[in-house]
Amino acid sequence: MSRSTGAPVAGAHEEAASQPIPFTTDARRALQLALAALWLLDGLLQLQPFMFTPAFATQVLAAAANGNPGWLASPIRWASGIVEHEPVLINTGFAALQLAIGLGIAWRRSVKPALAVSIVWSLLVWWFGEGLGGLFSGGADPLTGAPGAVVLYAVLGVLLWPTQKPTTCDFVATQPVGPVAARVVWAVLWGGLALLALVRGPLAPAGLVTLGLVAGSAILAVIAVAVFLPVSAMRVGVILALVASAWIWVVGESLGDPGGGMSTDPDSGPLLALIALAYWPSRSDP
């Protein structure tokens, strides 16, 4: 009896093992590993000598309060004051946590708790370290990092969440949140960047700079709606998003200023590119 019932089960296991890994599953893991690498890089950047001095609190953290309303600025100044008094101990904790998040995402068995911690930590840093990306200070500019690089870590934590929910996955970001929510996230992100660029246009110097911001806003708006178009058009939109991410990173963010000694992350460009790759269509037009 045991042989007759065991053979079909073994055969079923062998058949399941021989099935190819779905595109979305394989691609999601690759993007998770890329995200893990960015978290590890953040942890290493946090180990720069400047980060262990009171100046990190006064020149970087407290600066996020500038221009923000009181309800946002006051908690930032409070938190920066704590860091200023114990910079070595607290910054060691910051670096250790980010390294642990990166290693946790890289290890399959701990990817879920690591992503959960990354989402919570990202939102805290977005408030206390970035002042919500300057969205309430009047100086938010997508070319210089708005809406804040760290909130994009939280977005990626959600979009790359591992799940086995049975669903038809058109792209990696579909499976964790569903097709409708995934498309809304894309539209809000890139549409928000388009709006920020458009608002920033009149504030910029006259001439080609203003014209460039308006043109950039139009391109970002096209990217925002591409996710609702047929697959071939959506693929073009993702490519435009990758180009825009590279442009923002190279021209606006100077590759995150890696040699300055004060950078806590590589800035928003690489994160925007990872988000774009999570929306690459896995099928062709019928």
mmCIF file of C-alpha atoms in Angstrom:
data_model
loop_
_atom_site.group_PDB
_atom_site.id
_atom_site.type_symbol
_atom_site.label_atom_id
_atom_site.label_comp_id
_atom_site.label_asym_id
_atom_site.label_seq_id
_atom_site.Cartn_x
_atom_site.Cartn_y
_atom_site.Cartn_z
ATOM 1 C CA MET A 1 0.000 0.000 0.000
ATOM 2 C CA SER A 2 2.771 2.441 0.892
ATOM 3 C CA ARG A 3 4.523 1.885 -2.406
ATOM 4 C CA SER A 4 1.391 2.339 -4.496
ATOM 5 C CA THR A 5 0.459 5.608 -2.776
ATOM 6 C CA GLY A 6 4.014 6.934 -2.555
ATOM 7 C CA ALA A 7 4.911 6.573 -6.230
ATOM 8 C CA PRO A 8 2.315 9.008 -7.579
ATOM 9 C CA VAL A 9 3.299 11.567 -4.918
ATOM 10 C CA ALA A 10 6.948 11.244 -5.837
ATOM 11 C CA GLY A 11 6.035 11.549 -9.479
ATOM 12 C CA ALA A 12 4.026 14.646 -8.754
ATOM 13 C CA HIS A 13 6.961 16.179 -6.906
ATOM 14 C CA GLU A 14 9.271 15.397 -9.786
ATOM 15 C CA GLU A 15 6.822 16.885 -12.261
ATOM 16 C CA ALA A 16 6.449 20.059 -10.141
ATOM 17 C CA ALA A 17 10.195 20.376 -9.823
ATOM 18 C CA SER A 18 10.582 20.124 -13.582
ATOM 19 C CA GLN A 19 8.207 23.028 -14.214
ATOM 20 C CA PRO A 20 9.953 26.282 -15.213
ATOM 21 C CA ILE A 21 9.998 29.099 -12.659
ATOM 22 C CA PRO A 22 7.384 31.728 -13.618
ATOM 23 C CA PHE A 23 8.854 34.908 -15.046
ATOM 24 C CA THR A 24 7.381 37.072 -12.306
ATOM 25 C CA THR A 25 8.777 34.887 -9.502
ATOM 26 C CA ASP A 26 12.271 34.776 -10.975
ATOM 27 C CA ALA A 27 12.303 38.484 -11.806
ATOM 28 C CA ARG A 28 10.934 39.438 -8.401
ATOM 29 C CA ARG A 29 13.776 37.610 -6.664
ATOM 30 C CA ALA A 30 16.333 39.371 -8.871
ATOM 31 C CA LEU A 31 14.828 42.744 -7.951
ATOM 32 C CA GLN A 32 14.763 41.774 -4.270
ATOM 33 C CA LEU A 33 18.492 41.056 -4.448
ATOM 34 C CA ALA A 34 19.092 44.422 -6.119
ATOM 35 C CA LEU A 35 17.119 46.081 -3.329
ATOM 36 C CA ALA A 36 19.176 44.151 -0.764
ATOM 37 C CA ALA A 37 22.358 45.474 -2.385
ATOM 38 C CA LEU A 38 21.092 49.054 -2.064
ATOM 39 C CA TRP A 39 20.309 48.531 1.628
ATOM 40 C CA LEU A 40 23.808 47.136 2.166
ATOM 41 C CA LEU A 41 25.243 50.159 0.372
ATOM 42 C CA ASP A 42 23.208 52.441 2.640
ATOM 43 C CA GLY A 43 24.584 50.642 5.675
ATOM 44 C CA LEU A 44 28.143 51.094 4.435
ATOM 45 C CA LEU A 45 27.538 54.785 3.705
ATOM 46 C CA GLN A 46 26.249 55.146 7.256
ATOM 47 C CA LEU A 47 29.681 53.994 8.451
ATOM 48 C CA GLN A 48 31.449 57.020 6.976
ATOM 49 C CA PRO A 49 33.378 58.991 9.635
ATOM 50 C CA PHE A 50 31.177 62.085 9.264
ATOM 51 C CA MET A 51 28.113 60.111 10.369
ATOM 52 C CA PHE A 52 29.633 59.504 13.818
ATOM 53 C CA THR A 53 29.981 63.230 14.562
ATOM 54 C CA PRO A 54 27.397 65.686 15.956
ATOM 55 C CA ALA A 55 27.571 67.453 12.581
ATOM 56 C CA PHE A 56 25.553 64.603 11.053
ATOM 57 C CA ALA A 57 22.656 65.606 13.285
ATOM 58 C CA THR A 58 23.041 69.371 12.887
ATOM 59 C CA GLN A 59 23.930 69.553 9.185
ATOM 60 C CA VAL A 60 21.945 66.650 7.736
ATOM 61 C CA LEU A 61 19.080 65.630 10.004
ATOM 62 C CA ALA A 62 18.155 69.052 11.403
ATOM 63 C CA ALA A 63 18.393 70.566 7.919
ATOM 64 C CA ALA A 64 15.356 68.475 6.902
ATOM 65 C CA ALA A 65 13.235 70.751 9.093
ATOM 66 C CA ASN A 66 14.078 73.879 7.090
ATOM 67 C CA GLY A 67 11.055 75.443 5.436
ATOM 68 C CA ASN A 68 8.644 72.832 6.781
ATOM 69 C CA PRO A 69 5.549 73.601 8.896
ATOM 70 C CA GLY A 70 5.828 73.281 12.680
ATOM 71 C CA TRP A 71 3.997 69.944 12.961
ATOM 72 C CA LEU A 72 6.651 68.423 10.693
ATOM 73 C CA ALA A 73 9.715 70.423 11.710
ATOM 74 C CA SER A 74 9.405 70.098 15.493
ATOM 75 C CA PRO A 75 9.709 66.277 15.638
ATOM 76 C CA ILE A 76 12.670 66.457 13.236
ATOM 77 C CA ARG A 77 14.518 68.910 15.480
ATOM 78 C CA TRP A 78 13.695 66.792 18.526
ATOM 79 C CA ALA A 79 15.080 63.640 16.879
ATOM 80 C CA SER A 80 18.184 65.405 15.582
ATOM 81 C CA GLY A 81 18.874 66.691 19.095
ATOM 82 C CA ILE A 82 18.893 63.144 20.436
ATOM 83 C CA VAL A 83 21.291 62.004 17.718
ATOM 84 C CA GLU A 84 23.531 65.023 18.341
ATOM 85 C CA HIS A 85 24.103 63.988 21.965
ATOM 86 C CA GLU A 86 24.910 60.327 21.212
ATOM 87 C CA PRO A 87 26.116 60.282 17.587
ATOM 88 C CA VAL A 88 28.441 57.271 17.842
ATOM 89 C CA LEU A 89 26.024 54.934 19.583
ATOM 90 C CA ILE A 90 22.960 55.937 17.582
ATOM 91 C CA ASN A 91 24.687 55.968 14.219
ATOM 92 C CA THR A 92 26.156 52.545 14.910
ATOM 93 C CA GLY A 93 22.584 51.357 15.412
ATOM 94 C CA PHE A 94 21.480 53.033 12.169
ATOM 95 C CA ALA A 95 24.239 51.327 10.197
ATOM 96 C CA ALA A 96 23.682 47.929 11.826
ATOM 97 C CA LEU A 97 19.942 48.049 11.134
ATOM 98 C CA GLN A 98 20.403 48.877 7.457
ATOM 99 C CA LEU A 99 23.016 46.175 6.997
ATOM 100 C CA ALA A 100 20.699 43.707 8.738
ATOM 101 C CA ILE A 101 17.831 44.688 6.409
ATOM 102 C CA GLY A 102 20.033 44.129 3.360
ATOM 103 C CA LEU A 103 21.235 40.730 4.566
ATOM 104 C CA GLY A 104 17.709 39.783 5.588
ATOM 105 C CA ILE A 105 16.300 40.525 2.143
ATOM 106 C CA ALA A 106 19.163 38.621 0.513
ATOM 107 C CA TRP A 107 18.389 35.487 2.578
ATOM 108 C CA ARG A 108 15.204 33.841 1.321
ATOM 109 C CA ARG A 109 14.039 32.640 4.733
ATOM 110 C CA SER A 110 14.055 36.124 6.232
ATOM 111 C CA VAL A 111 12.940 38.174 3.244
ATOM 112 C CA LYS A 112 9.425 38.877 4.574
ATOM 113 C CA PRO A 113 10.397 40.175 8.042
ATOM 114 C CA ALA A 114 13.298 42.102 6.498
ATOM 115 C CA LEU A 115 10.985 43.797 3.993
ATOM 116 C CA ALA A 116 8.487 44.551 6.774
ATOM 117 C CA VAL A 117 11.209 46.215 8.859
ATOM 118 C CA SER A 118 12.449 48.088 5.786
ATOM 119 C CA ILE A 119 8.996 49.564 5.167
ATOM 120 C CA VAL A 120 8.624 50.809 8.760
ATOM 121 C CA TRP A 121 12.195 52.129 8.919
ATOM 122 C CA SER A 122 11.855 53.867 5.536
ATOM 123 C CA LEU A 123 8.727 55.732 6.603
ATOM 124 C CA LEU A 124 10.358 56.834 9.860
ATOM 125 C CA VAL A 125 13.459 58.092 8.059
ATOM 126 C CA TRP A 126 11.298 59.774 5.416
ATOM 127 C CA TRP A 127 9.767 61.889 8.189
ATOM 128 C CA PHE A 128 12.680 62.433 10.577
ATOM 129 C CA GLY A 129 15.545 62.306 8.080
ATOM 130 C CA GLU A 130 14.080 63.775 4.896
ATOM 131 C CA GLY A 131 11.216 65.957 6.088
ATOM 132 C CA LEU A 132 8.805 64.020 3.865
ATOM 133 C CA GLY A 133 11.025 64.761 0.881
ATOM 134 C CA GLY A 134 10.442 68.503 1.067
ATOM 135 C CA LEU A 135 6.869 68.127 -0.170
ATOM 136 C CA PHE A 136 5.647 70.691 2.384
ATOM 137 C CA SER A 137 8.607 73.063 2.192
ATOM 138 C CA GLY A 138 7.960 74.347 -1.331
ATOM 139 C CA GLY A 139 11.306 73.146 -2.595
ATOM 140 C CA ALA A 140 10.452 69.632 -3.763
ATOM 141 C CA ASP A 141 12.000 68.973 -7.163
ATOM 142 C CA PRO A 142 12.049 65.549 -8.874
ATOM 143 C CA LEU A 143 15.398 66.401 -10.442
ATOM 144 C CA THR A 144 16.999 66.634 -7.003
ATOM 145 C CA GLY A 145 15.349 63.693 -5.294
ATOM 146 C CA ALA A 146 11.691 64.487 -4.530
ATOM 147 C CA PRO A 147 9.579 62.876 -3.138
ATOM 148 C CA GLY A 148 12.538 61.564 -1.119
ATOM 149 C CA ALA A 149 14.646 58.525 -1.884
ATOM 150 C CA VAL A 150 13.840 56.700 1.328
ATOM 151 C CA VAL A 151 10.075 56.512 0.732
ATOM 152 C CA LEU A 152 10.846 54.653 -2.497
ATOM 153 C CA TYR A 153 12.409 51.894 -0.381
ATOM 154 C CA ALA A 154 9.010 51.490 1.292
ATOM 155 C CA VAL A 155 7.262 51.385 -2.096
ATOM 156 C CA LEU A 156 9.666 48.690 -3.280
ATOM 157 C CA GLY A 157 9.175 46.760 -0.047
ATOM 158 C CA VAL A 158 5.476 46.498 -0.876
ATOM 159 C CA LEU A 159 5.807 45.859 -4.616
ATOM 160 C CA LEU A 160 8.432 43.134 -4.155
ATOM 161 C CA TRP A 161 6.693 41.393 -1.260
ATOM 162 C CA PRO A 162 6.935 37.607 -1.809
ATOM 163 C CA THR A 163 3.562 35.946 -2.190
ATOM 164 C CA GLN A 164 2.154 32.804 -3.719
ATOM 165 C CA LYS A 165 -1.322 34.180 -4.342
ATOM 166 C CA PRO A 166 -2.778 32.595 -7.485
ATOM 167 C CA THR A 167 -3.121 35.424 -9.951
ATOM 168 C CA THR A 168 -2.319 36.302 -13.511
ATOM 169 C CA CYS A 169 0.846 38.387 -13.246
ATOM 170 C CA ASP A 170 1.367 40.810 -16.102
ATOM 171 C CA PHE A 171 4.425 42.221 -14.318
ATOM 172 C CA VAL A 172 6.244 41.695 -11.031
ATOM 173 C CA ALA A 173 4.441 44.442 -9.099
ATOM 174 C CA THR A 174 1.043 42.879 -9.853
ATOM 175 C CA GLN A 175 1.239 39.840 -7.598
ATOM 176 C CA PRO A 176 1.643 41.377 -4.121
ATOM 177 C CA VAL A 177 -1.013 44.112 -4.458
ATOM 178 C CA GLY A 178 -3.096 43.177 -7.505
ATOM 179 C CA PRO A 179 -3.231 44.749 -10.983
ATOM 180 C CA VAL A 180 -5.422 47.732 -10.107
ATOM 181 C CA ALA A 181 -3.464 48.813 -7.016
ATOM 182 C CA ALA A 182 -0.135 48.290 -8.813
ATOM 183 C CA ARG A 183 -1.205 50.563 -11.651
ATOM 184 C CA VAL A 184 -2.472 53.193 -9.193
ATOM 185 C CA VAL A 185 0.890 53.174 -7.385
ATOM 186 C CA TRP A 186 2.684 53.737 -10.703
ATOM 187 C CA ALA A 187 0.321 56.527 -11.772
ATOM 188 C CA VAL A 188 0.556 58.311 -8.407
ATOM 189 C CA LEU A 189 4.366 58.086 -8.337
ATOM 190 C CA TRP A 190 5.118 59.260 -11.873
ATOM 191 C CA GLY A 191 2.120 61.576 -12.063
ATOM 192 C CA GLY A 192 3.261 63.156 -8.798
ATOM 193 C CA LEU A 193 6.739 63.667 -10.231
ATOM 194 C CA ALA A 194 5.192 65.280 -13.318
ATOM 195 C CA LEU A 195 3.167 67.629 -11.133
ATOM 196 C CA LEU A 196 6.214 68.584 -9.062
ATOM 197 C CA ALA A 197 8.197 69.303 -12.226
ATOM 198 C CA LEU A 198 5.358 71.429 -13.608
ATOM 199 C CA VAL A 199 5.027 73.406 -10.376
ATOM 200 C CA ARG A 200 8.793 73.813 -10.219
ATOM 201 C CA GLY A 201 8.900 75.257 -13.772
ATOM 202 C CA PRO A 202 7.715 78.817 -12.975
ATOM 203 C CA LEU A 203 10.119 78.937 -9.991
ATOM 204 C CA ALA A 204 13.157 78.132 -12.121
ATOM 205 C CA PRO A 205 15.281 80.671 -14.018
ATOM 206 C CA ALA A 206 13.798 81.833 -17.296
ATOM 207 C CA GLY A 207 14.736 80.302 -20.619
ATOM 208 C CA LEU A 208 15.877 76.804 -21.355
ATOM 209 C CA VAL A 209 15.699 75.648 -17.718
ATOM 210 C CA THR A 210 12.002 76.419 -17.487
ATOM 211 C CA LEU A 211 11.390 74.915 -20.920
ATOM 212 C CA GLY A 212 13.265 71.783 -19.883
ATOM 213 C CA LEU A 213 11.193 71.380 -16.719
ATOM 214 C CA VAL A 214 7.947 71.725 -18.674
ATOM 215 C CA ALA A 215 9.157 69.185 -21.249
ATOM 216 C CA GLY A 216 10.273 66.892 -18.458
ATOM 217 C CA SER A 217 6.852 67.204 -16.851
ATOM 218 C CA ALA A 218 5.208 66.146 -20.120
ATOM 219 C CA ILE A 219 7.470 63.080 -20.380
ATOM 220 C CA LEU A 220 6.757 62.108 -16.773
ATOM 221 C CA ALA A 221 3.022 62.455 -17.446
ATOM 222 C CA VAL A 222 3.329 60.108 -20.444
ATOM 223 C CA ILE A 223 5.142 57.615 -18.231
ATOM 224 C CA ALA A 224 2.371 57.882 -15.624
ATOM 225 C CA VAL A 225 -0.398 56.878 -18.044
ATOM 226 C CA ALA A 226 1.626 54.235 -19.929
ATOM 227 C CA VAL A 227 0.725 51.556 -17.386
ATOM 228 C CA PHE A 228 -2.923 51.736 -18.526
ATOM 229 C CA LEU A 229 -2.061 51.272 -22.218
ATOM 230 C CA PRO A 230 -1.541 48.081 -24.282
ATOM 231 C CA VAL A 231 1.553 46.030 -23.487
ATOM 232 C CA SER A 232 3.712 47.398 -26.303
ATOM 233 C CA ALA A 233 2.981 51.008 -25.266
ATOM 234 C CA MET A 234 3.496 50.144 -21.616
ATOM 235 C CA ARG A 235 6.888 48.681 -22.451
ATOM 236 C CA VAL A 236 7.844 51.978 -24.103
ATOM 237 C CA GLY A 237 6.667 53.784 -20.970
ATOM 238 C CA VAL A 238 8.872 51.610 -18.759
ATOM 239 C CA ILE A 239 11.859 52.309 -21.020
ATOM 240 C CA LEU A 240 11.128 56.051 -20.748
ATOM 241 C CA ALA A 241 10.949 55.622 -16.972
ATOM 242 C CA LEU A 242 14.381 53.983 -16.957
ATOM 243 C CA VAL A 243 15.799 56.804 -19.071
ATOM 244 C CA ALA A 244 14.185 59.406 -16.789
ATOM 245 C CA SER A 245 15.591 57.626 -13.729
ATOM 246 C CA ALA A 246 19.086 57.689 -15.216
ATOM 247 C CA TRP A 247 18.726 61.366 -16.175
ATOM 248 C CA ILE A 248 17.590 62.308 -12.668
ATOM 249 C CA TRP A 249 20.414 60.320 -11.081
ATOM 250 C CA VAL A 250 23.218 61.573 -13.323
ATOM 251 C CA VAL A 251 22.198 65.180 -14.049
ATOM 252 C CA GLY A 252 20.177 66.132 -10.985
ATOM 253 C CA GLU A 253 21.693 64.017 -8.241
ATOM 254 C CA SER A 254 25.317 63.658 -9.405
ATOM 255 C CA LEU A 255 25.176 59.886 -8.834
ATOM 256 C CA GLY A 256 24.238 60.508 -5.216
ATOM 257 C CA ASP A 257 27.485 62.428 -4.553
ATOM 258 C CA PRO A 258 29.390 59.280 -3.490
ATOM 259 C CA GLY A 259 32.627 61.139 -2.762
ATOM 260 C CA GLY A 260 31.152 63.834 -0.541
ATOM 261 C CA GLY A 261 31.297 61.814 2.657
ATOM 262 C CA MET A 262 27.806 62.950 3.718
ATOM 263 C CA SER A 263 25.540 60.801 1.523
ATOM 264 C CA THR A 264 23.339 58.332 3.373
ATOM 265 C CA ASP A 265 22.004 56.648 0.219
ATOM 266 C CA PRO A 266 22.590 56.667 -3.568
ATOM 267 C CA ASP A 267 19.535 58.967 -3.976
ATOM 268 C CA SER A 268 16.298 58.341 -5.843
ATOM 269 C CA GLY A 269 17.559 57.474 -9.348
ATOM 270 C CA PRO A 270 18.428 53.786 -8.783
ATOM 271 C CA LEU A 271 15.247 53.254 -6.761
ATOM 272 C CA LEU A 272 13.061 54.727 -9.500
ATOM 273 C CA ALA A 273 14.796 52.403 -11.965
ATOM 274 C CA LEU A 274 14.075 49.359 -9.755
ATOM 275 C CA ILE A 275 10.429 50.363 -9.522
ATOM 276 C CA ALA A 276 10.302 50.706 -13.322
ATOM 277 C CA LEU A 277 11.765 47.220 -13.776
ATOM 278 C CA ALA A 278 9.083 45.817 -11.464
ATOM 279 C CA TYR A 279 6.537 46.943 -14.080
ATOM 280 C CA TRP A 280 8.209 45.415 -17.131
ATOM 281 C CA PRO A 281 5.450 43.428 -18.905
ATOM 282 C CA SER A 282 5.944 39.662 -18.879
ATOM 283 C CA ARG A 283 3.766 39.056 -21.927
ATOM 284 C CA SER A 284 3.249 40.460 -25.411
ATOM 285 C CA ASP A 285 0.219 42.019 -27.054
ATOM 286 C CA PRO A 286 -2.274 39.421 -28.264
#
